[in-house]
Amino acid sequence: MTHDDTLWRLEENLWTSGRDSARTAMASGAIMILPYPDGILQGDGLLSHPSVNSGWRAVEMSDRTIARHGNVAVLAYRVLAEKPGVAIHEALCASTWLNDAGTWRRLAHQQTAVHR
């Protein structure tokens, strides 16, 4: 498995696994920017937020792009995500990952909702 494959697997896992996965994969003090009204979340506030608490049932990531510089990688993509009782979520996303002593940690994540 390549480093890129590992990063995409980690990214998808954060969508589908919920808070426990986020706790182990997020860097200390990580920042998440979600569409309004959720807004900017950081650290413990991020991990206690309802949208992070439960994973999505299914996600489809397309238009995948990755940029690397040293120990930092930025993933950009379009996502369609589904979970019971919630409308399908479509967004453009960017996640910044840091390779910290051989372990990838997500440092930042941003979503821009796509409205059709």
PDB file of C-alpha atoms in Angstrom:
ATOM      1  CA  MET A   1       0.000   0.000   0.000  1.00  0.00           C
ATOM      2  CA  THR A   2       1.421   3.425  -0.934  1.00  0.00           C
ATOM      3  CA  HIS A   3       1.497   6.474   1.354  1.00  0.00           C
ATOM      4  CA  ASP A   4      -1.268   7.990  -0.779  1.00  0.00           C
ATOM      5  CA  ASP A   5      -3.428   4.870  -0.358  1.00  0.00           C
ATOM      6  CA  THR A   6      -2.836   4.974   3.396  1.00  0.00           C
ATOM      7  CA  LEU A   7      -3.921   8.626   3.593  1.00  0.00           C
ATOM      8  CA  TRP A   8      -7.092   8.049   1.566  1.00  0.00           C
ATOM      9  CA  ARG A   9      -7.966   5.031   3.753  1.00  0.00           C
ATOM     10  CA  LEU A  10      -7.424   7.115   6.913  1.00  0.00           C
ATOM     11  CA  GLU A  11      -9.533   9.947   5.488  1.00  0.00           C
ATOM     12  CA  GLU A  12     -12.440   7.647   4.615  1.00  0.00           C
ATOM     13  CA  ASN A  13     -12.195   5.976   8.014  1.00  0.00           C
ATOM     14  CA  LEU A  14     -12.660   9.358   9.724  1.00  0.00           C
ATOM     15  CA  TRP A  15     -15.926   9.787   7.820  1.00  0.00           C
ATOM     16  CA  THR A  16     -17.294   6.356   8.692  1.00  0.00           C
ATOM     17  CA  SER A  17     -15.965   5.540  12.168  1.00  0.00           C
ATOM     18  CA  GLY A  18     -17.045   8.454  14.352  1.00  0.00           C
ATOM     19  CA  ARG A  19     -15.469   9.945  17.463  1.00  0.00           C
ATOM     20  CA  ASP A  20     -13.265   7.041  18.565  1.00  0.00           C
ATOM     21  CA  SER A  21     -11.492   7.009  15.222  1.00  0.00           C
ATOM     22  CA  ALA A  22     -11.202  10.792  15.252  1.00  0.00           C
ATOM     23  CA  ARG A  23      -9.644  10.757  18.705  1.00  0.00           C
ATOM     24  CA  THR A  24      -6.798   8.495  17.550  1.00  0.00           C
ATOM     25  CA  ALA A  25      -6.272  10.012  14.081  1.00  0.00           C
ATOM     26  CA  MET A  26      -6.490  13.737  14.849  1.00  0.00           C
ATOM     27  CA  ALA A  27      -3.474  15.829  15.822  1.00  0.00           C
ATOM     28  CA  SER A  28      -3.592  17.621  19.162  1.00  0.00           C
ATOM     29  CA  GLY A  29      -5.415  20.930  18.704  1.00  0.00           C
ATOM     30  CA  ALA A  30      -6.734  19.941  15.254  1.00  0.00           C
ATOM     31  CA  ILE A  31      -9.153  22.310  13.535  1.00  0.00           C
ATOM     32  CA  MET A  32     -12.304  21.414  11.606  1.00  0.00           C
ATOM     33  CA  ILE A  33     -14.360  23.905   9.598  1.00  0.00           C
ATOM     34  CA  LEU A  34     -17.856  22.665   8.817  1.00  0.00           C
ATOM     35  CA  PRO A  35     -20.640  24.319   6.814  1.00  0.00           C
ATOM     36  CA  TYR A  36     -22.906  26.766   8.673  1.00  0.00           C
ATOM     37  CA  PRO A  37     -24.260  26.561  11.314  1.00  0.00           C
ATOM     38  CA  ASP A  38     -21.543  24.270  12.733  1.00  0.00           C
ATOM     39  CA  GLY A  39     -18.608  26.549  11.958  1.00  0.00           C
ATOM     40  CA  ILE A  40     -15.093  26.296  13.395  1.00  0.00           C
ATOM     41  CA  LEU A  41     -14.317  23.506  15.861  1.00  0.00           C
ATOM     42  CA  GLN A  42     -11.041  22.775  17.620  1.00  0.00           C
ATOM     43  CA  GLY A  43      -9.599  20.297  20.112  1.00  0.00           C
ATOM     44  CA  ASP A  44     -12.077  18.883  22.641  1.00  0.00           C
ATOM     45  CA  GLY A  45     -14.930  20.911  21.112  1.00  0.00           C
ATOM     46  CA  LEU A  46     -14.337  19.087  17.870  1.00  0.00           C
ATOM     47  CA  LEU A  47     -14.475  15.642  19.467  1.00  0.00           C
ATOM     48  CA  SER A  48     -17.682  16.374  21.391  1.00  0.00           C
ATOM     49  CA  HIS A  49     -19.546  17.822  18.381  1.00  0.00           C
ATOM     50  CA  PRO A  50     -22.553  15.696  17.244  1.00  0.00           C
ATOM     51  CA  SER A  51     -21.356  15.542  13.607  1.00  0.00           C
ATOM     52  CA  VAL A  52     -18.106  13.888  14.730  1.00  0.00           C
ATOM     53  CA  ASN A  53     -19.833  11.664  17.284  1.00  0.00           C
ATOM     54  CA  SER A  54     -21.326   9.174  14.835  1.00  0.00           C
ATOM     55  CA  GLY A  55     -19.907   7.984  11.553  1.00  0.00           C
ATOM     56  CA  TRP A  56     -21.545   8.189   8.158  1.00  0.00           C
ATOM     57  CA  ARG A  57     -22.900   4.892   6.835  1.00  0.00           C
ATOM     58  CA  ALA A  58     -21.355   5.326   3.382  1.00  0.00           C
ATOM     59  CA  VAL A  59     -19.094   7.837   1.694  1.00  0.00           C
ATOM     60  CA  GLU A  60     -18.058   8.289  -1.900  1.00  0.00           C
ATOM     61  CA  MET A  61     -14.983  10.424  -2.521  1.00  0.00           C
ATOM     62  CA  SER A  62     -14.318  11.624  -6.074  1.00  0.00           C
ATOM     63  CA  ASP A  63     -12.119  14.196  -7.806  1.00  0.00           C
ATOM     64  CA  ARG A  64      -9.300  13.152  -5.464  1.00  0.00           C
ATOM     65  CA  THR A  65      -6.161  15.275  -5.454  1.00  0.00           C
ATOM     66  CA  ILE A  66      -3.156  15.140  -3.182  1.00  0.00           C
ATOM     67  CA  ALA A  67      -0.276  17.566  -2.642  1.00  0.00           C
ATOM     68  CA  ARG A  68       2.777  16.761  -0.525  1.00  0.00           C
ATOM     69  CA  HIS A  69       5.537  18.841   0.995  1.00  0.00           C
ATOM     70  CA  GLY A  70       7.903  17.100   3.392  1.00  0.00           C
ATOM     71  CA  ASN A  71       5.887  15.626   6.271  1.00  0.00           C
ATOM     72  CA  VAL A  72       2.666  17.376   5.215  1.00  0.00           C
ATOM     73  CA  ALA A  73       0.029  16.144   2.774  1.00  0.00           C
ATOM     74  CA  VAL A  74      -3.150  17.924   1.682  1.00  0.00           C
ATOM     75  CA  LEU A  75      -6.036  15.853   0.350  1.00  0.00           C
ATOM     76  CA  ALA A  76      -8.751  17.604  -1.672  1.00  0.00           C
ATOM     77  CA  TYR A  77     -11.884  15.855  -2.901  1.00  0.00           C
ATOM     78  CA  ARG A  78     -15.659  15.892  -3.404  1.00  0.00           C
ATOM     79  CA  VAL A  79     -17.684  13.759  -1.018  1.00  0.00           C
ATOM     80  CA  LEU A  80     -21.181  12.294  -1.015  1.00  0.00           C
ATOM     81  CA  ALA A  81     -21.979  10.965   2.453  1.00  0.00           C
ATOM     82  CA  GLU A  82     -25.046   9.145   3.774  1.00  0.00           C
ATOM     83  CA  LYS A  83     -26.335   8.250   7.219  1.00  0.00           C
ATOM     84  CA  PRO A  84     -29.796   7.203   8.409  1.00  0.00           C
ATOM     85  CA  GLY A  85     -32.179  10.066   9.092  1.00  0.00           C
ATOM     86  CA  VAL A  86     -29.948  12.699   7.460  1.00  0.00           C
ATOM     87  CA  ALA A  87     -30.100  14.131   3.940  1.00  0.00           C
ATOM     88  CA  ILE A  88     -27.234  13.137   1.637  1.00  0.00           C
ATOM     89  CA  HIS A  89     -24.323  15.441   2.382  1.00  0.00           C
ATOM     90  CA  GLU A  90     -22.329  16.708  -0.605  1.00  0.00           C
ATOM     91  CA  ALA A  91     -19.259  18.851  -0.048  1.00  0.00           C
ATOM     92  CA  LEU A  92     -15.890  19.890  -1.359  1.00  0.00           C
ATOM     93  CA  CYS A  93     -13.284  18.991   1.256  1.00  0.00           C
ATOM     94  CA  ALA A  94      -9.655  19.569   2.091  1.00  0.00           C
ATOM     95  CA  SER A  95      -7.733  17.796   4.845  1.00  0.00           C
ATOM     96  CA  THR A  96      -4.199  18.517   5.974  1.00  0.00           C
ATOM     97  CA  TRP A  97      -2.254  15.555   7.348  1.00  0.00           C
ATOM     98  CA  LEU A  98       1.031  15.639   9.258  1.00  0.00           C
ATOM     99  CA  ASN A  99       3.400  12.681   9.416  1.00  0.00           C
ATOM    100  CA  ASP A 100       4.477  12.833  13.056  1.00  0.00           C
ATOM    101  CA  ALA A 101       7.330  10.373  13.637  1.00  0.00           C
ATOM    102  CA  GLY A 102       5.838   7.864  11.179  1.00  0.00           C
ATOM    103  CA  THR A 103       2.184   8.280  12.215  1.00  0.00           C
ATOM    104  CA  TRP A 104      -0.217  10.274  10.067  1.00  0.00           C
ATOM    105  CA  ARG A 105      -2.404  12.703  12.074  1.00  0.00           C
ATOM    106  CA  ARG A 106      -5.081  14.950  10.585  1.00  0.00           C
ATOM    107  CA  LEU A 107      -4.262  18.524  11.510  1.00  0.00           C
ATOM    108  CA  ALA A 108      -7.104  20.312   9.718  1.00  0.00           C
ATOM    109  CA  HIS A 109     -10.277  19.545   7.763  1.00  0.00           C
ATOM    110  CA  GLN A 110     -12.539  21.938   5.877  1.00  0.00           C
ATOM    111  CA  GLN A 111     -15.864  21.333   4.117  1.00  0.00           C
ATOM    112  CA  THR A 112     -17.715  23.560   1.690  1.00  0.00           C
ATOM    113  CA  ALA A 113     -21.282  22.385   1.136  1.00  0.00           C
ATOM    114  CA  VAL A 114     -22.350  21.848  -2.464  1.00  0.00           C
ATOM    115  CA  HIS A 115     -25.887  23.089  -3.127  1.00  0.00           C
ATOM    116  CA  ARG A 116     -27.639  22.028  -6.297  1.00  0.00           C
TER     117      ARG A 116
END
